[in-house]
Amino acid sequence: MSSFQGVLVSDPWLQSQFTQVELRSLKSKFISLRTRSGKVTLGDLPPVMAKLKAFNETYKEEEISEILDESYSDMTTEIDFESFLRAYLVLRAQATSKQGDSKMSSTFLNATTTTLRHTISETEKSCYVAHINSYLGEDSFLQKYLPLDPATNSLFDLVKDGVLLCKLINVAVPGTIDERAINTKSVLNPWERNENHTLCLNSAKAIGCTVVNIGAHDLVEARPHLVLGLISQIIKIQLLADLNLKKTPQLIELVDDTKDLEDLISLSPEKILLRWMNFQLSKSGFKKQITNFSSDVKDGEAYAHLLNVLAPEHCNPSKVDTKDPTERAKMVLEHAERMNCKRYITPKDIVEGSTNLNLAFVAHIFHHRNGLSMDLKKINLADMLPEDIEVSRQERCFRFWINSLGIATYVNNVFEDVRNGWVLLEVLDKVSPGSVNWKHATKPPIKMPFKKVENCNQIIRIGKQLNFSLVNVAGNDIVQGNKKLILAFLWQLMRFNILKLLKNLRLHSQGKEMTDADILNWANNKVKNSGRTSRMESFRDKNLSNGIFFLELLSAVKPRVVNWSVVAKGDNDEDKRLNATYIISVARKLGCSIFLLPEDIMEVNQKMILTLTASIMYWSLQQQAAMGSESSPAASPLASPLTPSASSLASPSTPSAFPLTPNASPLAPDTSPLTPDASPLAPDTSPLTPDASPLTLDTSSSAPDASPSAVDASPSAPDASLSAPDASPLVASVKDEDGSTLSEEVSDLKVSSSPGENENENENEDTPDACE
């Protein structure tokens, strides 16, 4: 299969904001403008931007000029291509916000782009405030600030120091954040606030929130739509936490046989809640099928029947007979109040079909009275399910990692959602930009089985091009849901991405591949150079279980980040767990986006230990790169005077694979040597295989370790320095707005050798067309 290496920019976050079709089109327009004028300034952009499809229905040329003039200080300054892209994003953010005022309904965030479009009603804000008052009112630190008044902006004032959001995450998923790592002084300095918000964002990703395009400074400034959007996701995760067979085995009553049971396991929590609601409604003879928490419940009839089934002692037949939806909604809530379930919603929210609040209301009812029987025979059937069908540590890690990449598809169950191949193709395109031939891919829903096989065959071909160990593996194995194969493939994909990211940040790599031995030696040298004596012999070194080495490593890369007064000795399991929990929170506070659990450190899970070490190394090398760029302002987009104001654009901080804390204090350059000729690690003799032995379909071979790493390989997985540009310029053909073809010399644009691919790429119906 011919490969396509797309347009690459030096800022990974910036790369992640565009498809290759968009980048090629915008690159062509930028070069055309520069060719005509000799240089490009901000003042040259309005007529060009006004002709783009993304803006021609939203803005006039004069409006674009006004927006850019507000965002930038000098419109006569010459700009490069990356600044051109940033200006485009400023306009896109403004256009999205403008459209959102009239077109966007409020909804829980479940996709990477909704953070810019999310709008929240005052009713929702009031409900979230009531939730916070209820669950955090007794917190020792927050009780002096609570209860909050929903009629004021006190919520946003309290959010600014980061403590509230960290505490709310711990309410949603207890134990996610070690509270010893939260800065809880009465008055925090900017660095401490930034650390809290970085800890919050990385922990939010670790429980399943989508936080792409939200940065620490957005939370410090308490931008309402972003803050409330994040809070809505956290509350949603809390309310839906029990909607799985592991937490609520009584859900087995919703199915009749094992096949239905497997279908139930693959459903998202929202779909399970809808299935539960329809199951209860069927008992009352209600004929209508409820498919959403908006239009289908607006008339209140479904709620009236549901509550009559669940709490017949409070039944009121007039709720069903009344003709006025508002009156019926009031009676429904009176019934719910007698059940102690009146929360999150008002009659107006029911009648208007507020998705968020209706979902929260139904989830609250489920928690208080689900009406499911305790049929022991069926519950035993749930207990007999193979462990890997349920949400395992491996599946959890990969699911959160994939969802943090910024791909369009949200994954609810890795084993089920990858079987059509589309999700893995999206991940491959993030990790290795341009590797996927989208013309030969079919987007879901896919009715013909052979199309799924075609998608998965392309996945295997790309994996082999990336030197993955895929002996005797075919695409049909993924379609059939071979769990061992899926986990092994994802681990190799993640590890490949980690090593590539580190290679591109490592100074003087001179094209040398990064190895596990390099990561190991870097960590040992870092600790040694800090004056400590701990050492890691390998990533399966049992001495790592007490956590001391990683605390010393974290302290070596940023001395004040570890509070040694709260560190345990690690002599027993309880001490080891305390240290492991603290390590994870400190690493996230530093800026590492990781998905491991305390058990992975305590058990010295080789894969998770590798990715934890790699994430710390990546952050340290980013600091070194940032220090280098400070001496050359032109080399750093963040140092450029053309960087837009904070209010113009969502933060580029979080999408990084091992995110760099946006406002982190400068550190001294990382001088610890990397020894490329160090002895290779015994566990990983192959640079890209999860196990020493090649991966085969032999069922006797061992599966990967219990919890492969889920290091957040950014929506930027496109590496800025993925490869050097060709020495000779290539001629790229891209269709212009009027259908004409522009032929420009593009030195860093690599195209496929397949005929006509570049011109026709714009016509791929599955690719977003913000510019063309």
mmCIF file of N, CA and C in Angstrom, residues 133-188:
data_model
loop_
_atom_site.group_PDB
_atom_site.id
_atom_site.type_symbol
_atom_site.label_atom_id
_atom_site.label_comp_id
_atom_site.label_asym_id
_atom_site.label_seq_id
_atom_site.Cartn_x
_atom_site.Cartn_y
_atom_site.Cartn_z
ATOM 1 N N ASN A 133 -23.198 21.519 46.100
ATOM 2 C CA ASN A 133 -23.557 21.821 47.486
ATOM 3 C C ASN A 133 -23.907 20.550 48.263
ATOM 4 N N SER A 134 -24.577 19.627 47.578
ATOM 5 C CA SER A 134 -25.021 18.404 48.243
ATOM 6 C C SER A 134 -23.859 17.467 48.552
ATOM 7 N N TYR A 135 -22.963 17.271 47.595
ATOM 8 C CA TYR A 135 -21.918 16.257 47.750
ATOM 9 C C TYR A 135 -20.636 16.778 48.394
ATOM 10 N N LEU A 136 -20.409 18.086 48.358
ATOM 11 C CA LEU A 136 -19.158 18.622 48.900
ATOM 12 C C LEU A 136 -19.374 19.570 50.073
ATOM 13 N N GLY A 137 -20.617 19.703 50.498
ATOM 14 C CA GLY A 137 -20.925 20.653 51.570
ATOM 15 C C GLY A 137 -20.201 20.370 52.872
ATOM 16 N N GLU A 138 -19.871 19.095 53.125
ATOM 17 C CA GLU A 138 -19.199 18.729 54.373
ATOM 18 C C GLU A 138 -17.683 18.607 54.217
ATOM 19 N N ASP A 139 -17.157 18.911 53.037
ATOM 20 C CA ASP A 139 -15.710 18.797 52.833
ATOM 21 C C ASP A 139 -14.973 19.773 53.736
ATOM 22 N N SER A 140 -13.906 19.282 54.375
ATOM 23 C CA SER A 140 -13.212 20.086 55.384
ATOM 24 C C SER A 140 -12.632 21.375 54.811
ATOM 25 N N PHE A 141 -12.202 21.354 53.554
ATOM 26 C CA PHE A 141 -11.618 22.559 52.965
ATOM 27 C C PHE A 141 -12.689 23.460 52.345
ATOM 28 N N LEU A 142 -13.680 22.853 51.686
ATOM 29 C CA LEU A 142 -14.653 23.638 50.916
ATOM 30 C C LEU A 142 -15.841 24.126 51.739
ATOM 31 N N GLN A 143 -16.046 23.588 52.943
ATOM 32 C CA GLN A 143 -17.259 23.937 53.678
ATOM 33 C C GLN A 143 -17.343 25.423 54.016
ATOM 34 N N LYS A 144 -16.185 26.093 54.073
ATOM 35 C CA LYS A 144 -16.241 27.534 54.353
ATOM 36 C C LYS A 144 -16.722 28.337 53.147
ATOM 37 N N TYR A 145 -16.697 27.701 51.942
ATOM 38 C CA TYR A 145 -17.143 28.391 50.728
ATOM 39 C C TYR A 145 -18.539 27.957 50.296
ATOM 40 N N LEU A 146 -19.032 26.863 50.848
ATOM 41 C CA LEU A 146 -20.320 26.310 50.433
ATOM 42 C C LEU A 146 -21.370 26.559 51.514
ATOM 43 N N PRO A 147 -22.664 26.623 51.176
ATOM 44 C CA PRO A 147 -23.226 26.402 49.847
ATOM 45 C C PRO A 147 -23.055 27.592 48.908
ATOM 46 N N LEU A 148 -22.958 27.279 47.615
ATOM 47 C CA LEU A 148 -22.862 28.318 46.585
ATOM 48 C C LEU A 148 -24.254 28.803 46.218
ATOM 49 N N ASP A 149 -24.334 30.042 45.797
ATOM 50 C CA ASP A 149 -25.596 30.632 45.347
ATOM 51 C C ASP A 149 -25.667 30.512 43.827
ATOM 52 N N PRO A 150 -26.599 29.731 43.282
ATOM 53 C CA PRO A 150 -26.666 29.557 41.827
ATOM 54 C C PRO A 150 -27.002 30.825 41.066
ATOM 55 N N ALA A 151 -27.538 31.812 41.759
ATOM 56 C CA ALA A 151 -27.919 33.062 41.086
ATOM 57 C C ALA A 151 -26.722 33.974 40.845
ATOM 58 N N THR A 152 -25.577 33.652 41.438
ATOM 59 C CA THR A 152 -24.384 34.486 41.280
ATOM 60 C C THR A 152 -23.305 33.711 40.516
ATOM 61 N N ASN A 153 -22.160 34.340 40.371
ATOM 62 C CA ASN A 153 -21.021 33.688 39.728
ATOM 63 C C ASN A 153 -20.042 33.114 40.744
ATOM 64 N N SER A 154 -20.523 32.815 41.934
ATOM 65 C CA SER A 154 -19.636 32.296 42.976
ATOM 66 C C SER A 154 -19.015 30.958 42.577
ATOM 67 N N LEU A 155 -19.725 30.166 41.763
ATOM 68 C CA LEU A 155 -19.160 28.899 41.292
ATOM 69 C C LEU A 155 -17.873 29.149 40.520
ATOM 70 N N PHE A 156 -17.903 30.118 39.621
ATOM 71 C CA PHE A 156 -16.728 30.391 38.780
ATOM 72 C C PHE A 156 -15.584 30.979 39.605
ATOM 73 N N ASP A 157 -15.925 31.765 40.606
ATOM 74 C CA ASP A 157 -14.874 32.302 41.477
ATOM 75 C C ASP A 157 -14.180 31.176 42.246
ATOM 76 N N LEU A 158 -14.970 30.201 42.700
ATOM 77 C CA LEU A 158 -14.402 29.115 43.488
ATOM 78 C C LEU A 158 -13.599 28.145 42.625
ATOM 79 N N VAL A 159 -13.971 28.038 41.356
ATOM 80 C CA VAL A 159 -13.280 27.116 40.447
ATOM 81 C C VAL A 159 -11.837 27.547 40.172
ATOM 82 N N LYS A 160 -11.549 28.821 40.304
ATOM 83 C CA LYS A 160 -10.279 29.360 39.818
ATOM 84 C C LYS A 160 -9.039 28.784 40.488
ATOM 85 N N ASP A 161 -9.154 28.264 41.726
ATOM 86 C CA ASP A 161 -7.954 27.721 42.363
ATOM 87 C C ASP A 161 -7.804 26.218 42.136
ATOM 88 N N GLY A 162 -8.783 25.576 41.485
ATOM 89 C CA GLY A 162 -8.655 24.184 41.083
ATOM 90 C C GLY A 162 -9.054 23.154 42.113
ATOM 91 N N VAL A 163 -9.222 23.550 43.368
ATOM 92 C CA VAL A 163 -9.512 22.572 44.421
ATOM 93 C C VAL A 163 -10.898 21.958 44.219
ATOM 94 N N LEU A 164 -11.899 22.778 43.908
ATOM 95 C CA LEU A 164 -13.270 22.289 43.767
ATOM 96 C C LEU A 164 -13.353 21.193 42.713
ATOM 97 N N LEU A 165 -12.765 21.397 41.543
ATOM 98 C CA LEU A 165 -12.859 20.417 40.476
ATOM 99 C C LEU A 165 -12.150 19.117 40.845
ATOM 100 N N CYS A 166 -11.008 19.218 41.515
ATOM 101 C CA CYS A 166 -10.312 18.003 41.966
ATOM 102 C C CYS A 166 -11.171 17.213 42.943
ATOM 103 N N LYS A 167 -11.807 17.922 43.871
ATOM 104 C CA LYS A 167 -12.667 17.252 44.850
ATOM 105 C C LYS A 167 -13.886 16.624 44.168
ATOM 106 N N LEU A 168 -14.423 17.306 43.159
ATOM 107 C CA LEU A 168 -15.588 16.796 42.451
ATOM 108 C C LEU A 168 -15.243 15.520 41.678
ATOM 109 N N ILE A 169 -14.046 15.453 41.117
ATOM 110 C CA ILE A 169 -13.595 14.232 40.438
ATOM 111 C C ILE A 169 -13.536 13.073 41.423
ATOM 112 N N ASN A 170 -13.073 13.342 42.634
ATOM 113 C CA ASN A 170 -13.009 12.281 43.645
ATOM 114 C C ASN A 170 -14.393 11.831 44.109
ATOM 115 N N VAL A 171 -15.377 12.715 44.010
ATOM 116 C CA VAL A 171 -16.751 12.314 44.316
ATOM 117 C C VAL A 171 -17.264 11.383 43.220
ATOM 118 N N ALA A 172 -16.947 11.724 41.965
ATOM 119 C CA ALA A 172 -17.420 10.923 40.833
ATOM 120 C C ALA A 172 -16.771 9.548 40.822
ATOM 121 N N VAL A 173 -15.456 9.502 40.975
ATOM 122 C CA VAL A 173 -14.714 8.229 41.005
ATOM 123 C C VAL A 173 -13.784 8.288 42.205
ATOM 124 N N PRO A 174 -14.224 7.801 43.358
ATOM 125 C CA PRO A 174 -13.426 7.923 44.584
ATOM 126 C C PRO A 174 -12.017 7.368 44.424
ATOM 127 N N GLY A 175 -11.066 8.122 44.991
ATOM 128 C CA GLY A 175 -9.677 7.674 44.978
ATOM 129 C C GLY A 175 -8.891 8.037 43.741
ATOM 130 N N THR A 176 -9.516 8.737 42.794
ATOM 131 C CA THR A 176 -8.790 9.104 41.569
ATOM 132 C C THR A 176 -7.611 10.020 41.882
ATOM 133 N N ILE A 177 -7.830 11.008 42.745
ATOM 134 C CA ILE A 177 -6.795 11.988 43.086
ATOM 135 C C ILE A 177 -6.410 11.813 44.552
ATOM 136 N N ASP A 178 -5.112 11.710 44.790
ATOM 137 C CA ASP A 178 -4.608 11.699 46.164
ATOM 138 C C ASP A 178 -4.637 13.142 46.660
ATOM 139 N N GLU A 179 -5.461 13.395 47.664
ATOM 140 C CA GLU A 179 -5.658 14.772 48.103
ATOM 141 C C GLU A 179 -4.392 15.379 48.699
ATOM 142 N N ARG A 180 -3.392 14.568 49.001
ATOM 143 C CA ARG A 180 -2.111 15.107 49.453
ATOM 144 C C ARG A 180 -1.420 15.876 48.339
ATOM 145 N N ALA A 181 -1.815 15.608 47.094
ATOM 146 C CA ALA A 181 -1.180 16.278 45.958
ATOM 147 C C ALA A 181 -1.883 17.588 45.585
ATOM 148 N N ILE A 182 -3.048 17.859 46.181
ATOM 149 C CA ILE A 182 -3.778 19.092 45.861
ATOM 150 C C ILE A 182 -3.224 20.242 46.691
ATOM 151 N N ASN A 183 -2.977 21.362 46.054
ATOM 152 C CA ASN A 183 -2.543 22.560 46.773
ATOM 153 C C ASN A 183 -3.774 23.207 47.395
ATOM 154 N N THR A 184 -3.836 23.232 48.722
ATOM 155 C CA THR A 184 -5.057 23.689 49.396
ATOM 156 C C THR A 184 -4.813 24.844 50.357
ATOM 157 N N LYS A 185 -3.824 25.660 50.088
ATOM 158 C CA LYS A 185 -3.631 26.850 50.927
ATOM 159 C C LYS A 185 -4.766 27.846 50.685
ATOM 160 N N SER A 186 -4.937 28.748 51.639
ATOM 161 C CA SER A 186 -6.003 29.749 51.489
ATOM 162 C C SER A 186 -5.750 30.650 50.290
ATOM 163 N N VAL A 187 -4.485 31.008 50.082
ATOM 164 C CA VAL A 187 -4.122 31.850 48.942
ATOM 165 C C VAL A 187 -3.048 31.112 48.139
ATOM 166 N N LEU A 188 -3.354 30.805 46.888
ATOM 167 C CA LEU A 188 -2.421 30.080 46.035
ATOM 168 C C LEU A 188 -1.745 31.029 45.066
#
